[in-house]
Short mmCIF file of C-alpha atoms in Angstrom, two decimals:
data_model
loop_
_atom_site.label_atom_id
_atom_site.label_comp_id
_atom_site.label_asym_id
_atom_site.label_seq_id
_atom_site.Cartn_x
_atom_site.Cartn_y
_atom_site.Cartn_z
CA MET A 25 126.06 116.23 78.91
CA SER A 26 122.35 116.10 78.21
CA LYS A 27 122.55 112.05 77.08
CA ILE A 28 124.29 111.38 80.38
CA GLN A 29 121.63 113.22 82.30
CA ASP A 30 119.01 111.51 80.36
CA LEU A 31 120.69 108.07 81.13
CA LEU A 32 121.20 108.82 84.80
CA LYS A 33 117.32 109.72 84.65
CA LYS A 34 116.37 106.67 83.40
CA THR A 35 118.63 104.48 85.75
CA ASP A 36 117.01 106.65 88.67
CA ALA A 37 113.69 105.68 87.68
CA THR A 38 114.35 102.15 87.08
CA ASP A 39 115.98 101.96 90.71
CA HIS A 40 113.09 103.64 92.04
CA GLU A 41 110.54 101.37 90.39
CA MET A 42 112.46 98.24 91.42
CA ASN A 43 112.75 99.68 95.10
CA ALA A 44 109.41 100.49 95.18
CA LYS A 45 108.26 96.87 94.51
CA SER A 46 106.31 95.64 97.72
CA THR A 47 107.27 92.14 99.37
CA VAL A 48 104.54 90.03 100.65
CA LEU A 49 105.20 86.74 102.70
CA VAL A 50 102.47 84.09 102.13
CA ILE A 51 102.23 81.53 104.67
CA ASP A 52 99.91 78.54 104.38
CA ASP A 53 100.42 74.91 104.91
CA GLU A 54 98.46 74.10 101.99
CA ARG A 55 101.43 74.26 99.23
CA ALA A 56 98.86 74.52 96.30
CA PHE A 57 96.79 77.50 97.62
CA CYS A 58 100.21 79.22 98.79
CA ASP A 59 101.30 78.94 95.16
CA VAL A 60 98.32 80.13 93.67
CA VAL A 61 98.11 83.08 95.73
CA ALA A 62 101.86 83.81 95.08
CA GLU A 63 101.53 83.55 91.36
CA ILE A 64 98.31 86.20 91.44
CA LEU A 65 100.52 88.68 93.53
CA SER A 66 103.56 88.16 91.19
CA ASN A 67 101.30 88.85 88.53
CA SER A 68 100.19 92.02 90.25
CA GLY A 69 103.70 93.24 90.56
CA TYR A 70 104.74 92.21 94.22
CA GLU A 71 107.78 90.05 95.05
CA VAL A 72 106.72 87.05 97.14
CA GLU A 73 107.99 84.98 99.41
CA LYS A 74 106.34 81.50 100.43
CA ALA A 75 106.28 79.81 103.61
CA TYR A 76 104.53 76.64 104.47
CA ASP A 77 104.95 76.53 108.18
CA VAL A 78 105.58 78.92 110.81
CA ASP A 79 108.97 77.54 111.47
CA GLN A 80 110.05 78.39 107.72
CA ALA A 81 108.12 81.77 108.14
CA LEU A 82 110.33 82.65 110.80
CA SER A 83 113.67 81.63 109.02
CA ILE A 84 112.63 83.80 105.88
CA LEU A 85 111.73 86.52 108.66
CA GLN A 86 115.31 86.42 109.82
CA ASN A 87 116.50 87.49 106.42
CA ILE A 88 113.71 89.63 104.98
CA ARG A 89 111.27 92.43 106.39
CA PRO A 90 108.26 92.08 103.99
CA ASP A 91 105.89 95.08 103.41
CA LEU A 92 102.86 92.73 104.24
CA ILE A 93 101.96 89.04 105.62
CA LEU A 94 99.32 86.94 104.67
CA VAL A 95 98.89 84.12 107.19
CA ASP A 96 96.50 81.24 107.52
CA ILE A 97 94.85 80.52 111.03
CA MET A 98 95.00 76.75 111.00
CA MET A 99 98.43 75.08 110.46
CA PRO A 100 100.07 72.07 111.90
CA GLY A 101 102.17 72.71 115.09
CA VAL A 102 102.14 76.57 115.59
CA ASP A 103 99.12 78.46 114.29
CA GLY A 104 98.70 81.84 112.26
CA LEU A 105 97.29 83.59 115.20
CA SER A 106 100.10 82.48 117.65
CA LEU A 107 102.41 83.88 114.96
CA THR A 108 100.72 87.25 114.61
CA ARG A 109 100.91 87.67 118.33
CA GLN A 110 104.41 86.79 118.32
CA LEU A 111 105.23 89.16 115.32
CA ARG A 112 103.49 91.95 117.03
CA CYS A 113 105.89 91.48 120.04
CA ASP A 114 108.90 91.88 117.86
CA PRO A 115 110.09 95.49 117.13
CA CYS A 116 111.11 94.41 113.31
CA HIS A 117 107.58 93.32 112.27
CA ALA A 118 105.31 94.98 114.89
CA GLU A 119 104.15 97.48 112.29
CA THR A 120 104.08 95.01 109.35
CA PRO A 121 100.31 94.86 108.16
CA ILE A 122 98.89 91.36 108.80
CA ILE A 123 96.19 89.65 106.68
CA VAL A 124 94.64 86.33 108.10
CA ALA A 125 93.31 84.27 105.68
CA SER A 126 91.02 81.34 106.55
CA ALA A 127 88.03 79.40 105.84
CA LYS A 128 86.97 79.62 109.35
CA SER A 129 84.12 82.12 109.28
CA THR A 130 82.50 82.59 112.64
CA PRO A 131 82.47 86.32 114.21
CA GLU A 132 84.59 84.73 116.95
CA ASP A 133 86.99 83.69 114.05
CA TYR A 134 87.24 87.28 113.03
CA ASP A 135 87.56 88.66 116.58
CA ASN A 136 90.42 86.46 117.53
CA ALA A 137 92.39 87.30 114.40
CA ILE A 138 91.84 91.01 115.14
CA GLN A 139 92.67 90.63 118.71
CA SER A 140 95.67 88.59 117.94
CA GLY A 141 97.04 91.73 115.95
CA ALA A 142 95.98 91.17 112.46
CA ASN A 143 94.94 94.29 110.64
CA ASP A 144 92.22 92.39 108.45
CA PHE A 145 90.73 89.21 107.69
CA LEU A 146 90.08 87.56 104.58
CA LEU A 147 87.75 84.58 104.21
CA LYS A 148 88.39 81.65 101.96
CA PRO A 149 87.86 81.09 99.44
CA PHE A 150 88.32 84.50 97.65
CA SER A 151 88.85 85.82 94.30
CA ALA A 152 91.90 87.33 92.85
CA SER A 153 90.57 90.66 92.91
CA THR A 154 89.48 90.69 96.40
CA LEU A 155 92.93 89.56 97.28
CA ARG A 156 94.59 92.07 95.07
CA ASN A 157 92.33 94.83 96.23
CA MET A 158 92.87 93.90 99.88
CA ILE A 159 96.85 93.96 99.43
CA ASP A 160 96.78 96.98 97.51
CA THR A 161 94.92 98.72 100.34
CA TYR A 162 97.43 98.24 102.67
CA LEU A 163 100.50 98.61 100.58
CA THR A 164 99.10 101.76 98.56
CA GLN A 165 97.64 103.81 101.29
CA PRO A 166 99.08 104.99 104.84
CA HIS A 167 96.96 102.98 107.51
CA PRO A 168 97.13 102.89 111.13
CA ALA A 169 98.78 100.13 112.97
CA SER A 170 96.47 97.73 114.84
#
C-alpha cells in the first residue's frame, strides 16, 4: 500500500508541475527575434507559442489561452497595439497580461502601449535576464489587470 501511495504522490507532483508550466505567446514579424525570445523562454521553463503576424496570433488564440502575451508594436497589416485593444475587448483574453516589446522609445510610445491595454512595455533591445524577470513578475505574482 505504501508503494502505491508513493507512486500516486509522484504522479500527482509530476502532473502538478506539468500543469503549472505557463504558456507565453510571442508575436513579432521579425522571425529571428521571435525565435530567440522563444528559445530564451523555453530554456526558462515556459511553454512558448510563436506568431509572426497578427492573423497567425489570432488563429493560435482560438485554440489556446496563453498565460502571457509578448507583442511587438510595429508589424505589417495590423499592429501590436491594435491587437492589444482587440484582446482587451475579448472576455477570453481581457485579463491576460500583455507586454509590448518595441524599439520605439518615446514617452508617447510607452503611453500609447499602456493606453491600448498593455500591462507593461519592454524596450528593444533587451537582455535575456530583463525578459525573464519581467515575464516572471507577471507569471509568478498576483497582479492587477490594466
